[in-house]
Coordinates of C-alpha atoms and ligand atoms in Angstrom, one line a residue:
M99 CA -13.4 18.5 10.1
K100 CA -16.3 19.4 7.8
K101 CA -17.8 16.4 6.1
E102 CA -19.0 17.1 2.6
N103 CA -20.6 15.5 -0.4
I104 CA -18.2 15.0 -3.2
G105 CA -20.6 16.7 -5.6
I106 CA -21.2 15.6 -9.2
V107 CA -19.5 12.4 -10.3
E108 CA -19.6 10.3 -13.4
T109 CA -19.4 6.6 -14.1
Q110 CA -16.6 5.7 -16.6
V111 CA -15.9 2.6 -18.5
F112 CA -12.7 0.5 -18.6
N113 CA -12.1 -1.9 -21.4
L114 CA -10.0 -4.9 -20.4
P115 CA -7.1 -5.1 -22.8
H116 CA -7.4 -8.9 -23.4
E117 CA -9.9 -11.7 -22.9
L118 CA -10.7 -12.8 -19.4
E119 CA -10.1 -16.4 -18.6
L120 CA -12.7 -17.5 -16.1
E121 CA -12.5 -20.0 -13.2
N122 CA -14.7 -22.5 -15.1
G123 CA -12.3 -22.5 -18.1
E124 CA -14.4 -20.3 -20.4
K125 CA -13.2 -17.1 -21.9
L126 CA -14.9 -13.7 -22.1
R127 CA -14.1 -11.3 -24.8
D128 CA -14.5 -7.5 -24.9
V129 CA -15.0 -7.2 -21.1
Q130 CA -15.8 -3.8 -19.7
L131 CA -16.0 -2.6 -16.2
A132 CA -18.0 0.5 -15.1
Y133 CA -16.2 2.4 -12.4
E134 CA -16.0 5.7 -10.5
T135 CA -13.1 7.3 -8.8
Y136 CA -13.1 10.0 -6.2
G137 CA -10.0 12.0 -4.9
K138 CA -6.6 12.1 -6.5
L139 CA -4.0 9.4 -6.9
N140 CA -0.8 10.6 -5.3
P141 CA 2.5 10.4 -7.3
E142 CA 3.7 7.3 -5.4
K143 CA 0.3 5.7 -6.1
S144 CA 0.1 4.7 -2.5
N145 CA -3.2 6.2 -1.4
A146 CA -5.7 4.1 -3.4
I147 CA -8.7 2.5 -1.7
L148 CA -10.8 0.0 -3.6
I149 CA -14.5 -0.2 -2.5
C150 CA -16.3 -3.5 -3.4
H151 CA -20.0 -3.4 -3.6
A152 CA -22.7 -5.8 -2.3
L153 CA -25.0 -8.0 -4.3
T154 CA -27.1 -5.3 -6.0
G155 CA -24.8 -2.3 -5.6
D156 CA -22.9 -0.6 -8.4
A157 CA -19.9 1.6 -9.2
H158 CA -21.8 4.7 -7.9
A159 CA -20.6 4.6 -4.3
A160 CA -20.6 8.3 -3.5
G161 CA -21.5 11.8 -4.7
L162 CA -24.3 12.7 -7.1
H163 CA -25.0 11.9 -10.7
K164 CA -26.0 15.0 -12.6
G165 CA -29.7 15.6 -12.2
D166 CA -30.1 13.0 -9.3
S167 CA -31.1 13.9 -5.8
K168 CA -29.9 10.6 -4.2
S169 CA -26.2 10.1 -3.5
G170 CA -24.2 6.9 -4.1
W171 CA -24.9 3.9 -1.9
W172 CA -22.0 4.5 0.6
D173 CA -22.1 8.3 0.6
I174 CA -22.3 8.2 4.4
M175 CA -18.7 6.9 4.4
I176 CA -17.0 8.4 1.4
G177 CA -16.3 12.1 0.7
P178 CA -14.2 15.1 1.7
G179 CA -13.6 14.9 5.5
K180 CA -15.6 11.6 5.8
T181 CA -14.2 8.3 7.1
I182 CA -12.9 7.4 3.6
D183 CA -11.6 10.9 3.1
T184 CA -11.4 11.8 -0.6
D185 CA -9.0 14.7 0.3
R186 CA -6.6 12.0 1.4
Y187 CA -7.4 8.8 -0.5
F188 CA -8.0 7.9 -4.2
V189 CA -11.1 5.9 -4.1
I190 CA -12.1 3.4 -6.8
C191 CA -15.4 1.5 -7.0
S192 CA -16.3 -0.7 -9.9
N193 CA -19.5 -2.6 -10.9
V194 CA -18.9 -6.3 -10.7
L195 CA -18.4 -8.6 -13.6
G196 CA -21.9 -10.1 -14.2
G197 CA -23.6 -6.9 -13.1
C198 CA -26.1 -4.7 -15.0
K199 CA -24.8 -1.2 -14.3
G200 CA -22.3 -0.8 -17.0
S201 CA -20.0 -3.8 -16.5
T202 CA -20.1 -6.9 -18.7
G203 CA -22.9 -9.2 -17.7
P204 CA -25.8 -11.2 -19.2
S205 CA -27.5 -8.0 -20.5
S206 CA -24.4 -7.1 -22.5
I207 CA -24.0 -7.8 -26.2
N208 CA -22.3 -11.2 -26.9
P209 CA -19.6 -10.3 -29.5
E210 CA -20.1 -13.8 -31.0
T211 CA -23.7 -13.4 -31.8
G212 CA -24.3 -9.6 -31.7
K213 CA -27.2 -10.3 -29.3
Q214 CA -27.5 -10.0 -25.5
Y215 CA -25.9 -13.0 -23.8
G216 CA -29.0 -13.8 -21.6
A217 CA -28.6 -17.4 -20.3
D218 CA -25.5 -17.9 -22.6
F219 CA -23.5 -15.8 -20.2
P220 CA -20.8 -18.0 -18.6
F221 CA -21.1 -18.8 -14.9
I222 CA -18.7 -16.5 -13.1
T223 CA -17.3 -16.6 -9.6
V224 CA -16.1 -14.1 -7.0
A225 CA -12.5 -14.9 -8.1
D226 CA -13.5 -13.9 -11.7
M227 CA -15.0 -10.6 -10.4
V228 CA -11.8 -9.8 -8.5
K229 CA -9.6 -10.8 -11.5
A230 CA -11.4 -8.3 -13.7
Q231 CA -11.1 -5.6 -10.9
K232 CA -7.4 -6.3 -10.7
E233 CA -7.1 -5.3 -14.4
L234 CA -8.6 -2.0 -13.6
V235 CA -6.2 -1.4 -10.7
D236 CA -3.3 -2.3 -13.0
H237 CA -4.6 0.2 -15.5
F238 CA -4.0 2.9 -12.9
G239 CA -0.5 1.6 -12.4
I240 CA -1.3 0.9 -8.7
Q241 CA 1.1 -1.7 -7.3
K242 CA -0.4 -1.9 -3.9
L243 CA -3.9 -0.8 -2.7
F244 CA -3.8 1.0 0.6
A245 CA -7.1 -0.7 1.5
V246 CA -9.8 -2.9 0.0
I247 CA -13.1 -2.4 1.8
G248 CA -16.6 -4.0 1.4
G249 CA -19.6 -5.3 3.1
S250 CA -21.6 -8.4 2.4
M251 CA -20.7 -9.6 -1.2
G252 CA -18.3 -6.7 -1.1
G253 CA -16.7 -8.4 1.9
V254 CA -16.3 -11.7 0.1
Q255 CA -14.4 -9.8 -2.7
V256 CA -12.2 -8.2 0.0
L257 CA -11.2 -11.7 1.2
Q258 CA -10.7 -13.0 -2.3
W259 CA -8.5 -10.0 -3.0
S260 CA -6.4 -10.7 0.0
V261 CA -5.7 -14.4 -0.8
T262 CA -5.4 -14.1 -4.6
Y263 CA -3.4 -10.8 -4.7
P264 CA -1.7 -10.7 -1.3
D265 CA 1.0 -8.3 -2.4
Y266 CA -1.5 -5.8 -3.6
V267 CA -3.4 -5.3 -0.4
T268 CA -2.1 -3.4 2.7
K269 CA -5.3 -3.2 4.7
A270 CA -8.4 -5.3 4.2
I271 CA -11.7 -4.4 5.8
A272 CA -14.5 -7.0 5.5
I273 CA -17.9 -6.2 7.0
A274 CA -21.0 -8.4 7.6
T275 CA -19.5 -11.1 5.5
T276 CA -18.3 -14.7 5.3
A277 CA -15.5 -16.8 3.9
R278 CA -17.9 -19.4 2.6
S279 CA -21.6 -19.2 1.8
S280 CA -23.6 -21.1 4.3
P281 CA -26.4 -23.6 3.4
Q282 CA -28.9 -21.1 4.7
Q283 CA -27.5 -18.3 2.4
I284 CA -27.5 -20.7 -0.6
A285 CA -31.1 -21.7 0.3
F286 CA -32.4 -18.1 0.3
N287 CA -30.6 -17.4 -3.0
E288 CA -32.1 -20.5 -4.6
V289 CA -35.6 -19.6 -3.6
A290 CA -35.0 -16.1 -5.0
R291 CA -33.7 -17.6 -8.3
I292 CA -36.7 -19.9 -8.5
A293 CA -39.0 -16.9 -8.2
I294 CA -37.3 -15.5 -11.3
L295 CA -37.1 -18.8 -13.2
S296 CA -40.8 -19.4 -12.5
D297 CA -41.9 -16.2 -14.1
P298 CA -42.9 -17.1 -17.7
K299 CA -41.5 -13.8 -18.9
W300 CA -38.0 -15.1 -18.0
N301 CA -38.2 -17.1 -21.2
N302 CA -35.0 -19.0 -20.6
G303 CA -33.2 -15.7 -20.1
D304 CA -34.1 -14.3 -23.5
Y305 CA -36.4 -11.4 -22.7
Y306 CA -34.4 -8.3 -23.7
S307 CA -36.5 -7.6 -26.7
G308 CA -39.8 -8.1 -24.9
S309 CA -40.9 -7.5 -21.3
A310 CA -38.7 -8.5 -18.4
P311 CA -39.6 -11.0 -15.7
T312 CA -40.3 -8.2 -13.2
H313 CA -42.8 -10.2 -11.2
G314 CA -40.2 -12.9 -10.4
L315 CA -37.5 -10.4 -9.8
A316 CA -39.6 -8.3 -7.4
L317 CA -40.5 -11.5 -5.5
A318 CA -36.8 -12.4 -5.4
R319 CA -36.0 -9.0 -3.9
M320 CA -38.8 -9.3 -1.4
I321 CA -37.4 -12.6 -0.1
G322 CA -33.9 -11.1 -0.1
H323 CA -35.0 -7.9 1.6
I324 CA -36.5 -9.8 4.6
T325 CA -33.1 -11.3 5.2
Y326 CA -31.4 -7.9 5.2
L327 CA -33.5 -6.6 8.0
S328 CA -34.0 -8.1 11.6
D329 CA -37.0 -9.0 13.7
A330 CA -36.2 -6.0 15.9
S331 CA -35.9 -3.5 13.0
M332 CA -39.2 -4.7 11.6
H333 CA -40.8 -4.2 15.0
Q334 CA -39.3 -0.7 15.1
K335 CA -40.1 0.2 11.5
F336 CA -43.6 -1.2 11.3
G337 CA -44.8 -3.0 14.3
R338 CA -48.2 -4.4 13.4
K339 CA -49.3 -1.0 12.0
L340 CA -51.8 -1.1 9.1
Q341 CA -51.2 0.6 5.8
N342 CA -53.5 3.7 5.5
K343 CA -56.4 2.0 7.3
E344 CA -57.9 1.5 10.7
Q345 CA -59.4 -2.1 10.2
Y346 CA -58.3 -5.3 8.6
D347 CA -59.8 -5.7 5.1
Y348 CA -60.3 -9.4 5.3
N349 CA -59.1 -9.9 1.7
L350 CA -55.8 -10.7 0.0
G351 CA -54.7 -7.0 -0.5
F352 CA -52.2 -5.2 1.8
D353 CA -53.3 -4.8 5.4
F354 CA -50.0 -4.2 7.1
E355 CA -47.3 -1.6 6.5
V356 CA -44.7 -4.2 6.2
E357 CA -46.5 -5.8 3.3
S358 CA -46.7 -2.4 1.5
Y359 CA -43.1 -1.8 2.2
L360 CA -41.9 -5.1 0.9
H361 CA -44.0 -4.7 -2.3
Y362 CA -42.5 -1.2 -2.8
Q363 CA -38.9 -2.5 -2.3
G364 CA -39.6 -5.4 -4.8
Q365 CA -41.2 -3.1 -7.4
S366 CA -38.5 -0.4 -7.1
F367 CA -35.8 -3.0 -7.5
T368 CA -37.1 -4.1 -10.9
K369 CA -36.5 -0.6 -12.2
R370 CA -32.8 -0.8 -11.5
F371 CA -31.8 -4.4 -11.8
D372 CA -31.6 -7.1 -14.4
A373 CA -33.1 -10.5 -13.5
N374 CA -30.4 -12.5 -15.3
S375 CA -27.7 -10.5 -13.4
Y376 CA -29.5 -11.5 -10.2
L377 CA -29.3 -15.2 -11.2
Y378 CA -25.6 -15.1 -12.1
I379 CA -24.4 -13.0 -9.2
T380 CA -26.3 -15.0 -6.5
K381 CA -24.8 -18.2 -8.1
A382 CA -21.3 -16.7 -7.9
L383 CA -22.0 -16.0 -4.2
D384 CA -23.1 -19.6 -3.6
Y385 CA -19.9 -20.9 -5.1
F386 CA -17.8 -18.8 -2.9
D387 CA -15.8 -21.0 -0.4
L388 CA -12.3 -20.2 0.7
S389 CA -12.2 -23.4 2.7
R390 CA -12.7 -25.5 -0.5
K391 CA -9.1 -26.7 -0.8
E392 CA -8.6 -28.3 2.6
S393 CA -9.6 -26.0 5.4
L394 CA -10.3 -22.2 5.9
I395 CA -6.8 -21.9 7.5
E396 CA -5.3 -23.4 4.4
G397 CA -7.5 -21.3 2.1
M398 CA -6.4 -18.1 3.7
K399 CA -2.7 -19.0 4.0
T400 CA -1.5 -16.7 1.2
A401 CA -3.0 -13.6 2.8
K402 CA -0.6 -10.9 4.0
A403 CA -2.8 -7.8 4.7
K404 CA -3.8 -6.4 8.0
F405 CA -7.4 -7.1 8.6
L406 CA -10.4 -5.4 10.2
I407 CA -13.4 -7.8 10.3
V408 CA -16.7 -6.3 11.4
A409 CA -19.9 -8.3 12.2
V410 CA -23.3 -6.9 13.1
S411 CA -25.0 -8.2 16.2
S412 CA -28.5 -8.6 14.6
D413 CA -27.3 -9.9 11.2
W414 CA -28.9 -13.4 10.9
L415 CA -28.1 -13.7 7.2
Y416 CA -24.3 -13.3 7.6
P417 CA -24.2 -14.0 11.4
P418 CA -21.2 -12.9 13.6
Y419 CA -20.0 -16.6 13.8
Q420 CA -19.1 -16.4 10.2
S421 CA -16.9 -13.3 10.8
R422 CA -15.3 -15.1 13.8
E423 CA -14.4 -18.0 11.5
I424 CA -12.5 -15.6 9.3
V425 CA -10.8 -14.2 12.3
S426 CA -9.8 -17.6 13.6
A427 CA -8.4 -18.7 10.2
L428 CA -6.4 -15.4 9.9
S429 CA -5.1 -15.7 13.4
A430 CA -4.0 -19.3 12.9
N431 CA -2.0 -17.9 10.0
E432 CA -0.5 -15.4 12.4
L433 CA -1.9 -12.4 10.6
D434 CA -2.7 -9.1 12.1
V435 CA -6.5 -9.1 12.6
T436 CA -8.9 -6.9 14.5
Y437 CA -12.4 -8.1 15.1
R438 CA -15.3 -5.9 16.2
E439 CA -19.0 -6.7 16.4
I440 CA -21.2 -3.6 16.1
E441 CA -24.4 -3.4 18.2
S442 CA -27.2 -2.6 15.8
N443 CA -30.8 -3.6 15.2
Y444 CA -30.6 -2.9 11.5
G445 CA -29.7 -6.5 10.7
H446 CA -27.5 -7.3 7.7
D447 CA -28.0 -3.9 6.0
A448 CA -26.4 -2.2 9.0
F449 CA -23.2 -2.0 6.8
L450 CA -25.1 0.5 4.7
L451 CA -26.6 2.4 7.6
E452 CA -24.5 2.5 10.7
S453 CA -22.2 5.4 9.8
G454 CA -21.3 6.3 13.4
Q455 CA -19.9 2.9 14.5
L456 CA -18.5 1.9 11.2
G457 CA -16.9 5.4 10.7
Y458 CA -15.2 5.1 14.1
L459 CA -13.9 1.6 13.4
I460 CA -12.8 2.1 9.8
G461 CA -11.4 5.6 10.5
N462 CA -9.2 4.3 13.3
F463 CA -8.1 1.3 11.3
L464 CA -7.2 3.4 8.3
S465 CA -5.4 6.1 10.2
H466 CA -3.4 3.8 12.3
T467 CA -0.7 3.4 9.7
I468 CA 2.6 2.0 10.4
V469 CA 5.8 2.4 8.5
S470 CA 5.6 -1.0 6.7
D471 CA 2.2 0.0 5.4
V472 CA 3.6 2.8 3.2
M473 CA 7.4 2.1 2.9
R474 CA 8.8 1.4 -0.5
N475 CA 10.2 -2.1 -0.6
D476 CA 11.9 -1.9 -4.0
I477 CA 15.0 -0.8 -2.2
V478 CA 18.2 -0.1 -4.1
S479 CA 21.3 -0.5 -1.9
I480 CA 25.0 -0.8 -2.5
R481 CA 27.7 -2.9 -0.9
Q482 CA 30.3 -1.5 1.5
G483 CA 33.6 -0.7 -0.2
I484 CA 32.4 0.3 -3.7
S485 CA 33.8 3.5 -5.3
I486 CA 32.3 6.9 -5.2
E487 CA 31.9 6.9 -9.1
E488 CA 29.9 3.6 -8.9
T489 CA 27.8 5.0 -6.1
A490 CA 27.1 8.2 -8.1
R491 CA 26.2 6.1 -11.2
V492 CA 23.7 4.0 -9.3
M493 CA 22.0 7.1 -7.8
F494 CA 21.9 8.8 -11.2
E495 CA 20.5 5.7 -13.0
K496 CA 17.9 4.9 -10.4
G497 CA 17.0 8.6 -9.9
I498 CA 17.4 8.3 -6.1
T499 CA 18.8 10.7 -3.5
H500 CA 19.3 8.3 -0.6
L501 CA 21.4 5.1 -1.0
P502 CA 21.7 2.7 1.9
V503 CA 25.1 0.9 2.2
V504 CA 25.0 -2.7 3.4
T505 CA 27.4 -5.4 4.4
E506 CA 27.7 -8.9 2.8
N507 CA 24.9 -10.0 5.2
D508 CA 22.6 -7.1 4.1
E509 CA 23.1 -5.4 7.4
L510 CA 22.8 -1.6 7.2
T511 CA 26.1 0.0 7.8
G512 CA 25.6 3.5 6.4
I513 CA 23.7 5.8 4.0
V514 CA 24.9 8.0 1.2
T515 CA 22.9 10.9 -0.1
S516 CA 23.4 13.0 -3.2
W517 CA 24.6 15.8 -1.0
D518 CA 27.4 13.4 0.2
I519 CA 28.4 12.8 -3.4
S520 CA 28.8 16.5 -4.0
K521 CA 30.8 16.8 -0.9
A522 CA 33.1 13.9 -2.0
V523 CA 33.8 15.7 -5.3
A524 CA 34.5 19.1 -3.6
L525 CA 36.8 17.4 -1.1
K526 CA 38.3 15.0 -3.6
C527 CA 37.4 12.1 -1.4
K528 CA 37.9 8.7 -3.1
T529 CA 36.2 6.2 -0.8
L530 CA 32.6 5.9 0.3
D531 CA 33.8 5.3 3.9
G532 CA 35.0 8.9 4.1
I533 CA 31.7 10.5 3.2
M534 CA 28.8 8.2 4.1
T535 CA 26.8 8.7 7.3
K536 CA 27.6 5.8 9.6
D537 CA 25.4 6.6 12.4
V538 CA 22.2 6.0 10.4
L539 CA 18.9 6.9 11.8
T540 CA 16.4 4.1 11.1
V541 CA 12.9 3.1 11.8
K542 CA 11.2 -0.2 12.4
G543 CA 8.4 -1.5 10.1
N544 CA 6.0 -1.5 13.1
E545 CA 6.5 2.1 14.2
D546 CA 3.7 4.6 13.5
I547 CA 4.2 6.8 10.5
E548 CA 3.8 9.8 12.8
T549 CA 6.8 8.7 14.8
A550 CA 8.8 8.3 11.6
A551 CA 7.7 11.7 10.4
K552 CA 8.8 13.4 13.7
K553 CA 12.2 11.7 13.5
M554 CA 12.7 13.1 10.0
E555 CA 11.5 16.5 10.9
Q556 CA 13.6 16.8 14.1
N557 CA 16.7 15.6 12.3
N558 CA 16.0 17.5 9.1
I559 CA 16.3 14.4 6.9
S560 CA 14.0 13.4 4.1
A561 CA 14.2 9.6 4.0
L562 CA 14.7 6.8 6.5
P563 CA 15.8 3.2 5.9
V564 CA 13.5 0.7 7.5
V565 CA 15.2 -2.2 9.3
D566 CA 14.2 -5.4 11.0
D567 CA 15.4 -6.6 14.4
D568 CA 18.7 -7.8 12.9
N569 CA 19.4 -4.3 11.4
K570 CA 18.8 -5.7 7.9
I571 CA 17.2 -3.3 5.5
I572 CA 13.6 -4.1 4.5
G573 CA 12.5 -0.8 3.0
I574 CA 12.8 2.9 2.8
I575 CA 10.4 5.7 3.6
G576 CA 10.4 9.2 2.5
S577 CA 9.0 12.3 4.1
E578 CA 7.0 13.2 1.1
E579 CA 4.9 10.0 1.0
I580 CA 4.4 10.2 4.7
N581 CA 3.2 13.8 4.6
R582 CA 0.8 13.1 1.9
L583 CA -0.8 10.4 3.9
I584 CA -0.9 12.3 7.1
G585 CA -1.8 15.7 5.8
G586 CA -3.8 14.6 2.8
Y587 CA -3.2 15.0 -0.8
R588 CA -4.8 17.9 -2.5
Ligands
ACO170 C1 -24.0 -2.0 -1.8 C2 -25.4 -2.0 -1.9 O1 -25.9 -2.8 -1.2 S1 -26.1 -1.0 -2.9 C3 -27.8 -1.3 -2.8 C4 -28.3 -0.9 -1.5 N1 -29.7 -1.3 -1.6 C5 -30.6 -0.5 -2.0 O2 -30.4 0.7 -2.3 C6 -32.0 -1.0 -2.1 C7 -32.4 -1.7 -1.0 N2 -32.7 -1.0 0.1 C8 -32.1 -1.2 1.2 O3 -31.4 -2.1 1.2 C9 -32.4 -0.3 2.3 O4 -33.6 0.4 1.9 C10 -31.3 0.7 2.6 C11 -30.3 -0.1 3.5 C12 -30.6 1.2 1.4 C13 -31.9 1.9 3.3 O5 -32.5 1.6 4.5 P1 -33.5 2.7 5.2 O6 -32.8 4.1 5.1 O7 -33.8 2.1 6.5 O8 -34.7 2.8 4.3 P2 -36.0 1.8 4.2 O9 -35.6 0.4 4.2 O10 -36.9 2.3 5.3 O11 -36.6 2.1 2.8 C14 -37.1 3.4 2.5 C15 -38.0 3.4 1.3 O12 -39.1 2.5 1.6 C16 -40.3 3.3 1.4 N3 -41.3 2.9 2.3 C17 -41.2 2.9 3.7 N4 -42.4 2.5 4.2 C18 -43.2 2.1 3.3 C19 -44.5 1.6 3.2 N5 -45.2 1.3 4.3 N6 -45.0 1.3 2.0 C20 -44.4 1.6 0.9 N7 -43.1 2.1 0.9 C21 -42.5 2.4 2.0 C22 -39.9 4.7 1.6 O13 -40.8 5.6 1.0 C23 -38.5 4.7 1.0 O14 -38.6 4.9 -0.4 P3 -37.4 5.5 -1.3 O15 -36.2 4.5 -1.1 O16 -37.9 5.4 -2.7 O17 -37.1 6.8 -0.8
HSE171 N1 -28.9 -4.3 0.4 C1 -27.8 -5.1 0.0 C2 -28.0 -6.5 0.6 C3 -27.0 -7.5 0.1 O1 -25.9 -7.4 0.9 C4 -27.8 -5.1 -1.5 O2 -28.9 -4.9 -2.1 O3 -26.8 -5.4 -2.1

């Protein structure tokens, strides 16, 4: 299949309809989230994928902004025919609360004072970021996200989503991440923060009307950037090569390419990021700890999603052991979890670069969809023995064409379709028993949706009840929603 760039995209703004109560008890008014969407939401609203960005990412995950030549930060993964296929899925990505790319953060205007918040911005957490995102998802009327995907700080949001809103997440993909920030991660963040706080231009966070603490922010990024690479990738990229010279200079200027590179990364970062946002977001990351209550197993107990946890072999900032901890906690809670460690020299930033390996893993995980992933579980059914009139009324009121018939114990005993009702009227049949199909074709929740689709096609039926091992009805699946997911929604 041809993989394409989505083309021109635009960032939009969502205004939260009410104030946001934060984990620390404070309240934020007039909160807005910048977001982008790609692809189309299907009528059942079952094909939405939420992408969560890392520490310094933003809502612009794919495609091009008008006039730009550089695509969004995960364009390798998102687009028509790509792993996160926008011909099939409706993709949402929003800038985190506390950010500086259109979402409410320290550089936003404080409605109380009419001035930028600066250091008056409240301390937020990952749970607050996710709470604000949930408002955006609600705004689209989406009741269940087909998947939530993210790497690094995006991965911690994925985990937070899965434990805070378990009924909203079908599949969760967390890459190069952790369920709790380690002392080493906190340590690096603290050094980076001190770099900003020590810049006199930081001025207690009040610098928006003057010049920004770019020196401190660049230094913070340089420290961070070292941790995103690996020893091997630095050898490969630079070795001991000198920057545009043959000999050492024997002074304090750049000698090595790696020095020049780090300075460049630090400088370019200051053009796109706000120092106060860096302080607040790193602090939110430090606070992140799903094991805080009692244990990680306890902290992840509420999750229900199917998980894909991916670690990177050379990631020393979010090392694979942290991913394995997540896997152990999920497994202890008897959740469906797949763990993969990709072989890569890129270090932590591999989640932004390894399109081949990640594409393969994520693509397989997303496409292996089972009936329970997409079935409707707001089932309407009727009890055996009720009249045809009552049956017709329920179908009419609920606007449904297939009505499962159940016993006192909720066991499936038949199915009535609108066609059966017409038949009953034509044949002047009085009881349900005479018209309903008793030999009902069903599927199990763990069957592939392809199997369910074939069953419907071969038997020329348009919906199948989903039953458990005791033949109790747990959902219903229609051919339309399946076909949209298999064939894509255009
Ligand atoms: C979700 C998110 O994380 S979104 C934010 C992602 N992060 C960023 O975009 C900024 C941080 N950058 C990175 O993290 C990494 O650069 C990545 C992962 C995005 C890309 O990695 P790579 O493709 O390996 O690029 P690399 O690290 O080599 O950087 C290339 C840049 O360094 C510059 N560079 C390379 N060598 C040198 C050198 N010796 N001296 C000065 N500059 C140099 C290149 O000119 C290039 O500049 P450009 O980005 O303006 O085009
Ligand atoms: N390059 C990533 C690293 C943090 O995960 C970022 O800047 O967000």
